[in-house]
PDB file of C-alpha atoms in Angstrom:
ATOM      1  CA  MET A   1     -10.502  -2.276  -8.091  1.00 59.00           C
ATOM      2  CA  THR A   2      -8.590   0.181  -5.933  1.00 78.00           C
ATOM      3  CA  LEU A   3      -6.606  -1.684  -3.239  1.00 92.00           C
ATOM      4  CA  GLN A   4      -6.553   0.207   0.059  1.00 96.00           C
ATOM      5  CA  SER A   5      -6.152  -2.345   2.865  1.00 98.00           C
ATOM      6  CA  TYR A   6      -3.051  -4.558   2.788  1.00 98.00           C
ATOM      7  CA  LEU A   7      -3.318  -7.035   5.631  1.00 98.00           C
ATOM      8  CA  PHE A   8      -0.093  -8.697   6.863  1.00 98.00           C
ATOM      9  CA  VAL A   9      -0.330 -12.261   8.200  1.00 97.00           C
ATOM     10  CA  PRO A  10       2.547 -14.364   9.584  1.00 97.00           C
ATOM     11  CA  GLY A  11       3.571 -16.996   7.039  1.00 96.00           C
ATOM     12  CA  ASP A  12       3.924 -19.798   9.564  1.00 96.00           C
ATOM     13  CA  LYS A  13       0.396 -19.620  10.976  1.00 95.00           C
ATOM     14  CA  GLU A  14      -1.843 -21.696   8.702  1.00 95.00           C
ATOM     15  CA  ARG A  15      -5.041 -21.066  10.663  1.00 95.00           C
ATOM     16  CA  ILE A  16      -4.510 -17.296  10.747  1.00 96.00           C
ATOM     17  CA  ILE A  17      -3.729 -17.158   7.043  1.00 95.00           C
ATOM     18  CA  LYS A  18      -6.925 -19.053   6.161  1.00 94.00           C
ATOM     19  CA  LYS A  19      -8.959 -16.746   8.372  1.00 95.00           C
ATOM     20  CA  ALA A  20      -7.373 -13.653   6.821  1.00 96.00           C
ATOM     21  CA  LEU A  21      -8.248 -14.895   3.369  1.00 94.00           C
ATOM     22  CA  THR A  22     -11.928 -14.678   4.332  1.00 94.00           C
ATOM     23  CA  SER A  23     -11.565 -11.114   5.676  1.00 96.00           C
ATOM     24  CA  ASP A  24     -12.611  -7.875   3.999  1.00 96.00           C
ATOM     25  CA  ALA A  25      -9.027  -6.805   3.389  1.00 97.00           C
ATOM     26  CA  ASP A  26      -8.476  -5.795  -0.215  1.00 96.00           C
ATOM     27  CA  ILE A  27      -5.298  -7.894  -0.337  1.00 97.00           C
ATOM     28  CA  VAL A  28      -3.659 -10.341   2.085  1.00 97.00           C
ATOM     29  CA  ILE A  29       0.125 -10.230   2.361  1.00 97.00           C
ATOM     30  CA  ILE A  30       1.600 -13.500   3.633  1.00 97.00           C
ATOM     31  CA  ASP A  31       4.749 -12.524   5.508  1.00 97.00           C
ATOM     32  CA  LEU A  32       7.887 -14.657   5.190  1.00 97.00           C
ATOM     33  CA  GLU A  33      10.189 -11.943   6.519  1.00 97.00           C
ATOM     34  CA  ASP A  34       9.923 -10.038   9.820  1.00 92.00           C
ATOM     35  CA  ALA A  35       7.095 -12.148  11.247  1.00 93.00           C
ATOM     36  CA  ILE A  36       9.214 -15.291  10.950  1.00 96.00           C
ATOM     37  CA  ALA A  37      12.240 -16.198  13.127  1.00 94.00           C
ATOM     38  CA  GLU A  38      15.469 -17.056  11.329  1.00 94.00           C
ATOM     39  CA  ASP A  39      15.134 -20.752  12.087  1.00 94.00           C
ATOM     40  CA  GLY A  40      11.490 -20.838  11.048  1.00 96.00           C
ATOM     41  CA  LYS A  41      11.895 -19.638   7.422  1.00 97.00           C
ATOM     42  CA  GLU A  42      11.727 -23.080   5.837  1.00 96.00           C
ATOM     43  CA  ASN A  43       8.706 -24.021   7.889  1.00 96.00           C
ATOM     44  CA  ALA A  44       6.897 -20.891   6.769  1.00 96.00           C
ATOM     45  CA  ARG A  45       7.590 -21.782   3.163  1.00 96.00           C
ATOM     46  CA  GLN A  46       6.168 -25.268   3.735  1.00 95.00           C
ATOM     47  CA  VAL A  47       3.058 -23.751   5.323  1.00 95.00           C
ATOM     48  CA  LEU A  48       2.582 -21.519   2.258  1.00 94.00           C
ATOM     49  CA  SER A  49       2.905 -24.583  -0.001  1.00 93.00           C
ATOM     50  CA  THR A  50       0.252 -26.354   2.040  1.00 92.00           C
ATOM     51  CA  ILE A  51      -2.107 -23.365   1.847  1.00 90.00           C
ATOM     52  CA  VAL A  52      -1.689 -23.320  -1.941  1.00 84.00           C
ATOM     53  CA  GLU A  53      -2.775 -26.972  -2.126  1.00 84.00           C
ATOM     54  CA  GLU A  54      -5.841 -26.469   0.081  1.00 85.00           C
ATOM     55  CA  VAL A  55      -7.090 -22.961  -0.874  1.00 83.00           C
ATOM     56  CA  ASN A  56      -7.707 -21.415  -4.242  1.00 78.00           C
ATOM     57  CA  LEU A  57      -5.625 -18.231  -3.950  1.00 77.00           C
ATOM     58  CA  GLN A  58      -6.851 -17.007  -7.355  1.00 75.00           C
ATOM     59  CA  GLN A  59     -10.209 -16.021  -5.912  1.00 79.00           C
ATOM     60  CA  ARG A  60      -8.854 -12.877  -4.253  1.00 88.00           C
ATOM     61  CA  PRO A  61      -5.687 -10.702  -4.289  1.00 93.00           C
ATOM     62  CA  VAL A  62      -2.847 -12.371  -2.319  1.00 94.00           C
ATOM     63  CA  GLY A  63       0.743 -11.330  -2.047  1.00 95.00           C
ATOM     64  CA  VAL A  64       3.883 -12.552  -0.298  1.00 97.00           C
ATOM     65  CA  ARG A  65       6.471 -10.468   1.505  1.00 98.00           C
ATOM     66  CA  ILE A  66       9.653 -12.357   0.739  1.00 97.00           C
ATOM     67  CA  ASN A  67      12.940 -11.845   2.556  1.00 97.00           C
ATOM     68  CA  GLY A  68      15.300  -9.113   1.438  1.00 96.00           C
ATOM     69  CA  ILE A  69      17.884  -9.299  -1.322  1.00 95.00           C
ATOM     70  CA  ASP A  70      20.615  -9.090   1.321  1.00 93.00           C
ATOM     71  CA  THR A  71      19.550 -12.381   2.935  1.00 95.00           C
ATOM     72  CA  GLY A  72      20.032 -16.003   1.957  1.00 92.00           C
ATOM     73  CA  HIS A  73      16.300 -16.658   1.882  1.00 96.00           C
ATOM     74  CA  TRP A  74      14.738 -14.607  -0.895  1.00 96.00           C
ATOM     75  CA  GLN A  75      15.464 -16.993  -3.737  1.00 95.00           C
ATOM     76  CA  ALA A  76      13.917 -19.956  -1.864  1.00 95.00           C
ATOM     77  CA  ASP A  77      10.957 -17.746  -1.027  1.00 96.00           C
ATOM     78  CA  LEU A  78      10.451 -16.958  -4.707  1.00 94.00           C
ATOM     79  CA  LYS A  79      10.468 -20.608  -5.691  1.00 92.00           C
ATOM     80  CA  VAL A  80       7.433 -21.164  -3.476  1.00 92.00           C
ATOM     81  CA  VAL A  81       5.758 -18.044  -4.785  1.00 91.00           C
ATOM     82  CA  PHE A  82       6.271 -19.194  -8.413  1.00 88.00           C
ATOM     83  CA  LYS A  83       4.714 -22.578  -7.673  1.00 87.00           C
ATOM     84  CA  SER A  84       1.739 -20.947  -5.939  1.00 86.00           C
ATOM     85  CA  ASN A  85       1.059 -18.629  -8.886  1.00 83.00           C
ATOM     86  CA  ILE A  86       0.842 -15.650  -6.521  1.00 90.00           C
ATOM     87  CA  LYS A  87       1.180 -12.441  -8.555  1.00 89.00           C
ATOM     88  CA  TRP A  88       2.046  -9.835  -5.871  1.00 95.00           C
ATOM     89  CA  ILE A  89       5.616  -9.813  -4.512  1.00 96.00           C
ATOM     90  CA  MET A  90       6.585  -7.393  -1.740  1.00 98.00           C
ATOM     91  CA  LEU A  91      10.334  -6.776  -1.570  1.00 98.00           C
ATOM     92  CA  PRO A  92      11.416  -5.508   1.873  1.00 98.00           C
ATOM     93  CA  LYS A  93      14.421  -3.284   2.626  1.00 97.00           C
ATOM     94  CA  CYS A  94      14.409  -2.116  -0.981  1.00 98.00           C
ATOM     95  CA  GLU A  95      17.040   0.586  -1.418  1.00 98.00           C
ATOM     96  CA  SER A  96      17.821   0.847  -5.085  1.00 98.00           C
ATOM     97  CA  ALA A  97      16.816   0.030  -8.631  1.00 98.00           C
ATOM     98  CA  GLU A  98      19.557  -2.644  -8.554  1.00 97.00           C
ATOM     99  CA  ASP A  99      17.593  -4.548  -5.910  1.00 97.00           C
ATOM    100  CA  ILE A 100      14.621  -4.620  -8.271  1.00 97.00           C
ATOM    101  CA  GLU A 101      16.810  -5.724 -11.149  1.00 96.00           C
ATOM    102  CA  GLN A 102      18.046  -8.723  -9.172  1.00 94.00           C
ATOM    103  CA  LEU A 103      14.494  -9.712  -8.357  1.00 95.00           C
ATOM    104  CA  ILE A 104      13.291  -9.221 -11.921  1.00 93.00           C
ATOM    105  CA  HIS A 105      16.148 -11.341 -13.288  1.00 90.00           C
ATOM    106  CA  LEU A 106      15.070 -14.352 -11.243  1.00 89.00           C
ATOM    107  CA  VAL A 107      11.380 -13.809 -11.959  1.00 88.00           C
ATOM    108  CA  GLU A 108      11.954 -13.660 -15.728  1.00 83.00           C
ATOM    109  CA  GLN A 109      14.276 -16.683 -15.579  1.00 82.00           C
ATOM    110  CA  ASN A 110      11.248 -18.617 -14.344  1.00 76.00           C
ATOM    111  CA  TYR A 111       9.061 -17.257 -17.168  1.00 60.00           C
ATOM    112  CA  ILE A 112       6.668 -15.585 -14.748  1.00 72.00           C
ATOM    113  CA  SER A 113       4.391 -12.953 -16.289  1.00 76.00           C
ATOM    114  CA  ASN A 114       1.643 -10.553 -15.138  1.00 82.00           C
ATOM    115  CA  PHE A 115       3.248 -10.085 -11.721  1.00 89.00           C
ATOM    116  CA  SER A 116       3.377  -7.024  -9.550  1.00 94.00           C
ATOM    117  CA  ILE A 117       6.285  -5.946  -7.338  1.00 96.00           C
ATOM    118  CA  ILE A 118       5.735  -3.786  -4.275  1.00 98.00           C
ATOM    119  CA  PRO A 119       9.033  -2.283  -3.110  1.00 98.00           C
ATOM    120  CA  LEU A 120       8.898  -1.712   0.663  1.00 98.00           C
ATOM    121  CA  ILE A 121      10.985   1.398   1.433  1.00 98.00           C
ATOM    122  CA  GLU A 122      12.439   1.177   4.939  1.00 98.00           C
ATOM    123  CA  SER A 123      15.638   3.212   5.001  1.00 98.00           C
ATOM    124  CA  ALA A 124      17.070   6.660   4.324  1.00 98.00           C
ATOM    125  CA  LYS A 125      18.725   5.393   1.172  1.00 98.00           C
ATOM    126  CA  GLY A 126      15.520   3.829  -0.048  1.00 98.00           C
ATOM    127  CA  VAL A 127      13.593   7.065   0.532  1.00 98.00           C
ATOM    128  CA  LEU A 128      16.163   9.095  -1.447  1.00 98.00           C
ATOM    129  CA  ASN A 129      16.074   6.540  -4.277  1.00 98.00           C
ATOM    130  CA  ALA A 130      12.279   6.247  -4.326  1.00 98.00           C
ATOM    131  CA  TYR A 131      11.800   7.682  -7.785  1.00 98.00           C
ATOM    132  CA  LYS A 132      14.542   5.482  -9.323  1.00 98.00           C
ATOM    133  CA  ILE A 133      12.942   2.433  -7.679  1.00 98.00           C
ATOM    134  CA  ALA A 134       9.461   3.436  -8.849  1.00 98.00           C
ATOM    135  CA  THR A 135      10.627   3.760 -12.436  1.00 98.00           C
ATOM    136  CA  SER A 136      12.955   0.753 -12.520  1.00 97.00           C
ATOM    137  CA  HIS A 137      10.422  -1.694 -13.970  1.00 96.00           C
ATOM    138  CA  ASP A 138       6.837  -1.586 -15.300  1.00 94.00           C
ATOM    139  CA  SER A 139       5.748  -4.300 -12.803  1.00 95.00           C
ATOM    140  CA  ILE A 140       5.899  -1.713 -10.045  1.00 96.00           C
ATOM    141  CA  GLN A 141       2.439  -0.248  -9.592  1.00 93.00           C
ATOM    142  CA  ARG A 142       3.041   1.366  -6.203  1.00 97.00           C
ATOM    143  CA  LEU A 143       5.579   1.752  -3.422  1.00 98.00           C
ATOM    144  CA  ALA A 144       5.085   0.915   0.267  1.00 98.00           C
ATOM    145  CA  PHE A 145       6.536   2.607   3.361  1.00 98.00           C
ATOM    146  CA  GLY A 146       7.953   0.748   6.369  1.00 98.00           C
ATOM    147  CA  SER A 147       8.350   3.269   9.198  1.00 97.00           C
ATOM    148  CA  VAL A 148       9.732   1.096  12.023  1.00 97.00           C
ATOM    149  CA  ASP A 149      12.976   0.228  10.227  1.00 97.00           C
ATOM    150  CA  TYR A 150      13.147   3.694   8.678  1.00 98.00           C
ATOM    151  CA  LEU A 151      13.089   5.397  12.079  1.00 98.00           C
ATOM    152  CA  LEU A 152      15.675   2.940  13.370  1.00 97.00           C
ATOM    153  CA  ASP A 153      17.866   3.791  10.379  1.00 98.00           C
ATOM    154  CA  ILE A 154      17.712   7.569  10.806  1.00 98.00           C
ATOM    155  CA  GLY A 155      17.847   7.515  14.620  1.00 98.00           C
ATOM    156  CA  ALA A 156      14.449   9.083  15.163  1.00 97.00           C
ATOM    157  CA  VAL A 157      11.924   8.385  17.929  1.00 95.00           C
ATOM    158  CA  PRO A 158       8.207   7.748  17.168  1.00 94.00           C
ATOM    159  CA  SER A 159       5.968  10.591  18.245  1.00 94.00           C
ATOM    160  CA  LYS A 160       2.192  11.120  18.432  1.00 91.00           C
ATOM    161  CA  GLN A 161       2.484  13.988  15.924  1.00 92.00           C
ATOM    162  CA  GLU A 162       4.429  11.775  13.443  1.00 95.00           C
ATOM    163  CA  THR A 163       6.536  14.736  12.294  1.00 96.00           C
ATOM    164  CA  GLU A 164       9.464  12.282  11.955  1.00 97.00           C
ATOM    165  CA  LEU A 165       7.513  10.542   9.116  1.00 97.00           C
ATOM    166  CA  LEU A 166       6.633  13.668   7.144  1.00 97.00           C
ATOM    167  CA  PHE A 167       9.670  13.773   4.944  1.00 98.00           C
ATOM    168  CA  ALA A 168       9.637  10.084   3.990  1.00 98.00           C
ATOM    169  CA  ARG A 169       5.902  10.010   3.330  1.00 98.00           C
ATOM    170  CA  SER A 170       6.188  13.150   1.174  1.00 98.00           C
ATOM    171  CA  MET A 171       9.119  11.762  -0.760  1.00 98.00           C
ATOM    172  CA  LEU A 172       7.266   8.540  -1.563  1.00 98.00           C
ATOM    173  CA  ILE A 173       4.144  10.412  -2.596  1.00 98.00           C
ATOM    174  CA  ASN A 174       5.999  12.851  -4.845  1.00 98.00           C
ATOM    175  CA  SER A 175       8.142  10.057  -6.357  1.00 98.00           C
ATOM    176  CA  SER A 176       5.019   8.019  -7.097  1.00 98.00           C
ATOM    177  CA  VAL A 177       3.268  10.905  -8.789  1.00 96.00           C
ATOM    178  CA  ALA A 178       6.363  11.780 -10.816  1.00 98.00           C
ATOM    179  CA  ALA A 179       6.727   8.147 -11.863  1.00 98.00           C
ATOM    180  CA  GLY A 180       3.076   7.904 -12.889  1.00 96.00           C
ATOM    181  CA  ILE A 181       2.239   5.064 -10.526  1.00 97.00           C
ATOM    182  CA  GLU A 182      -0.448   4.674  -7.844  1.00 96.00           C
ATOM    183  CA  SER A 183      -0.242   6.437  -4.475  1.00 96.00           C
ATOM    184  CA  PRO A 184       2.079   4.675  -2.050  1.00 98.00           C
ATOM    185  CA  ILE A 185       0.939   2.331   0.708  1.00 98.00           C
ATOM    186  CA  ASP A 186       1.387   3.920   4.119  1.00 98.00           C
ATOM    187  CA  CYS A 187       3.192   2.236   7.023  1.00 98.00           C
ATOM    188  CA  PRO A 188       1.405  -0.041   9.502  1.00 97.00           C
ATOM    189  CA  TYR A 189       0.153   1.283  12.818  1.00 97.00           C
ATOM    190  CA  ILE A 190       1.428  -1.221  15.356  1.00 94.00           C
ATOM    191  CA  ASP A 191      -0.744  -0.202  18.360  1.00 95.00           C
ATOM    192  CA  PHE A 192      -3.772  -2.051  16.937  1.00 94.00           C
ATOM    193  CA  ASN A 193      -5.900  -1.576  20.069  1.00 95.00           C
ATOM    194  CA  ASN A 194      -5.509   2.215  19.878  1.00 96.00           C
ATOM    195  CA  GLU A 195      -8.409   3.282  17.629  1.00 97.00           C
ATOM    196  CA  GLU A 196      -7.915   6.983  18.290  1.00 96.00           C
ATOM    197  CA  GLY A 197      -4.255   6.761  17.283  1.00 97.00           C
ATOM    198  CA  PHE A 198      -5.144   4.742  14.187  1.00 97.00           C
ATOM    199  CA  ILE A 199      -7.681   7.385  13.052  1.00 97.00           C
ATOM    200  CA  GLU A 200      -5.070  10.120  13.608  1.00 96.00           C
ATOM    201  CA  THR A 201      -2.296   8.381  11.637  1.00 97.00           C
ATOM    202  CA  VAL A 202      -4.602   7.478   8.720  1.00 97.00           C
ATOM    203  CA  THR A 203      -5.911  11.027   8.563  1.00 95.00           C
ATOM    204  CA  ASN A 204      -2.408  12.495   8.664  1.00 94.00           C
ATOM    205  CA  ALA A 205      -1.252  10.305   5.775  1.00 96.00           C
ATOM    206  CA  LYS A 206      -4.492  10.789   3.818  1.00 94.00           C
ATOM    207  CA  TYR A 207      -4.080  14.549   3.855  1.00 93.00           C
ATOM    208  CA  LEU A 208      -0.589  14.144   2.402  1.00 95.00           C
ATOM    209  CA  GLY A 209      -1.864  11.944  -0.440  1.00 94.00           C
ATOM    210  CA  MET A 210      -1.611   8.334   0.833  1.00 95.00           C
ATOM    211  CA  GLN A 211      -4.494   6.226  -0.337  1.00 93.00           C
ATOM    212  CA  ALA A 212      -3.645   2.758   1.016  1.00 97.00           C
ATOM    213  CA  LYS A 213      -2.243   1.305   4.242  1.00 98.00           C
ATOM    214  CA  LEU A 214      -0.435  -1.732   5.559  1.00 98.00           C
ATOM    215  CA  LEU A 215      -2.391  -3.393   8.335  1.00 98.00           C
ATOM    216  CA  ILE A 216      -1.394  -5.819  11.055  1.00 97.00           C
ATOM    217  CA  HIS A 217      -4.830  -6.751  12.486  1.00 97.00           C
ATOM    218  CA  PRO A 218      -8.238  -7.459  10.919  1.00 97.00           C
ATOM    219  CA  LYS A 219      -9.928  -5.045  13.290  1.00 96.00           C
ATOM    220  CA  GLN A 220      -8.235  -2.168  11.375  1.00 98.00           C
ATOM    221  CA  ILE A 221      -9.833  -3.091   8.011  1.00 98.00           C
ATOM    222  CA  GLU A 222     -13.373  -1.693   8.441  1.00 97.00           C
ATOM    223  CA  LEU A 223     -12.201   1.524  10.085  1.00 97.00           C
ATOM    224  CA  LEU A 224      -9.591   2.153   7.358  1.00 97.00           C
ATOM    225  CA  HIS A 225     -12.198   1.795   4.616  1.00 95.00           C
ATOM    226  CA  LYS A 226     -14.526   4.178   6.435  1.00 93.00           C
ATOM    227  CA  LEU A 227     -11.764   6.769   6.908  1.00 94.00           C
ATOM    228  CA  TYR A 228     -10.774   6.647   3.241  1.00 90.00           C
ATOM    229  CA  LYS A 229     -14.326   7.046   2.004  1.00 84.00           C
ATOM    230  CA  PRO A 230     -15.227  10.756   1.491  1.00 76.00           C
ATOM    231  CA  SER A 231     -18.041  11.957   3.744  1.00 72.00           C
ATOM    232  CA  ASP A 232     -21.476  12.831   2.339  1.00 73.00           C
ATOM    233  CA  GLU A 233     -20.690  16.486   3.075  1.00 76.00           C
ATOM    234  CA  GLU A 234     -17.464  16.323   1.104  1.00 79.00           C
ATOM    235  CA  ILE A 235     -19.165  14.655  -1.826  1.00 82.00           C
ATOM    236  CA  ASN A 236     -22.071  17.091  -1.867  1.00 81.00           C
ATOM    237  CA  GLN A 237     -19.680  20.023  -1.755  1.00 83.00           C
ATOM    238  CA  SER A 238     -17.580  18.558  -4.585  1.00 81.00           C
ATOM    239  CA  LYS A 239     -20.701  18.032  -6.734  1.00 87.00           C
ATOM    240  CA  ALA A 240     -21.762  21.619  -6.102  1.00 82.00           C
ATOM    241  CA  ILE A 241     -18.338  22.910  -7.096  1.00 85.00           C
ATOM    242  CA  VAL A 242     -18.355  20.865 -10.308  1.00 82.00           C
ATOM    243  CA  GLN A 243     -21.810  21.999 -11.262  1.00 82.00           C
ATOM    244  CA  LEU A 244     -21.175  25.685 -10.565  1.00 81.00           C
ATOM    245  CA  PHE A 245     -17.811  25.728 -12.247  1.00 80.00           C
ATOM    246  CA  GLU A 246     -19.067  23.992 -15.384  1.00 81.00           C
ATOM    247  CA  GLU A 247     -21.927  26.517 -15.537  1.00 81.00           C
ATOM    248  CA  ALA A 248     -19.366  29.302 -15.236  1.00 79.00           C
ATOM    249  CA  LEU A 249     -17.258  27.791 -18.023  1.00 82.00           C
ATOM    250  CA  SER A 250     -20.259  27.754 -20.301  1.00 87.00           C
ATOM    251  CA  ASN A 251     -20.517  31.472 -19.693  1.00 84.00           C
ATOM    252  CA  GLY A 252     -16.877  32.063 -20.441  1.00 85.00           C
ATOM    253  CA  LYS A 253     -15.659  32.278 -16.841  1.00 81.00           C
ATOM    254  CA  ALA A 254     -12.801  30.192 -15.389  1.00 82.00           C
ATOM    255  CA  ALA A 255     -12.894  31.497 -11.809  1.00 82.00           C
ATOM    256  CA  ILE A 256     -15.856  31.856  -9.461  1.00 84.00           C
ATOM    257  CA  ALA A 257     -16.541  32.372  -5.763  1.00 85.00           C
ATOM    258  CA  TYR A 258     -18.175  29.649  -3.721  1.00 84.00           C
ATOM    259  CA  GLN A 259     -18.808  29.894   0.004  1.00 86.00           C
ATOM    260  CA  GLY A 260     -16.277  32.706   0.263  1.00 83.00           C
ATOM    261  CA  LYS A 261     -13.544  30.789  -1.613  1.00 85.00           C
ATOM    262  CA  MET A 262     -12.170  31.136  -5.094  1.00 85.00           C
ATOM    263  CA  ILE A 263     -12.846  28.197  -7.361  1.00 85.00           C
ATOM    264  CA  ASP A 264     -10.618  27.744 -10.417  1.00 82.00           C
ATOM    265  CA  TYR A 265      -9.436  24.822 -12.522  1.00 79.00           C
ATOM    266  CA  PRO A 266      -7.223  23.074  -9.833  1.00 81.00           C
ATOM    267  CA  VAL A 267     -10.099  23.195  -7.309  1.00 84.00           C
ATOM    268  CA  TYR A 268     -12.562  21.997  -9.945  1.00 83.00           C
ATOM    269  CA  LYS A 269     -10.267  19.043 -10.858  1.00 85.00           C
ATOM    270  CA  GLN A 270      -9.861  18.123  -7.204  1.00 79.00           C
ATOM    271  CA  ALA A 271     -13.625  18.082  -6.764  1.00 81.00           C
ATOM    272  CA  LYS A 272     -14.050  15.808  -9.755  1.00 84.00           C
ATOM    273  CA  ARG A 273     -11.329  13.516  -8.371  1.00 77.00           C
ATOM    274  CA  ASN A 274     -13.207  13.286  -5.017  1.00 76.00           C
ATOM    275  CA  ILE A 275     -16.387  12.303  -6.824  1.00 77.00           C
ATOM    276  CA  SER A 276     -14.562   9.730  -8.912  1.00 74.00           C
ATOM    277  CA  ARG A 277     -12.762   8.267  -5.921  1.00 68.00           C
ATOM    278  CA  ASN A 278     -16.030   7.975  -4.002  1.00 66.00           C
ATOM    279  CA  HIS A 279     -17.549   6.074  -6.890  1.00 59.00           C
ATOM    280  CA  ILE A 280     -14.612   3.644  -7.060  1.00 54.00           C
ATOM    281  CA  ILE A 281     -14.566   2.810  -3.337  1.00 53.00           C
ATOM    282  CA  GLY A 282     -18.306   3.085  -2.831  1.00 49.00           C
ATOM    283  CA  ILE A 283     -18.685  -0.703  -2.872  1.00 44.00           C
ATOM    284  CA  LYS A 284     -16.617  -1.107   0.298  1.00 45.00           C
TER     285      LYS A 284
END
């Protein structure tokens, strides 16, 4: 299953967590970090422990965003995660392979297996080290991008055009491809009542190569899935390209014209990828 929608829920809100677990989000990320005040961390961990006792979290993908390595909370967070048997761990403020190594050391000390780490890249240093982070351990299947802290770090101001995010997004995408892992998870769009803005930001990131997104409200789930699904026109065009190109190959040709455009191997492979992706996410 291709995970596209990663829904954040505050770790101290039991009712909201339980509701999120019944949503259509591909994976629910219980947040013990930014959504929780400093003096509420222990309470959030207790809420998570309660949820584990009352709800079978093995029935759907569930992850936890623990606190960062530079805090005094991450080890206590992991103890609760270990007891809950949750397999997805999101590490915020990840800036280096050394951060991952510290996390892995504690995980392996507790004999945890079959887990997945999602490094959340939120700083200039993290962006520049994205490839090293992505290749630091085989439990890393994809990176995630946190734009709010990133913009704060580089001193940029959010804009409608999102040009200030282009470099970081591109770095994470290229690093992920080079590392042989899945496409990164794009940053959350915090103005959850602005549907037009959400469509624009998802489209911008999709064109760059992002294929998943962090979400902060359930109302964003259905629209995200719709935006990621190729249109009927795109699929029909891709099928036509594949058919025509394969016919050309059988006749010894590796380049043809289609609707005034040249079709060669890269275009053919992209068309096949579109068809495959549509098949994978067609159940949404």
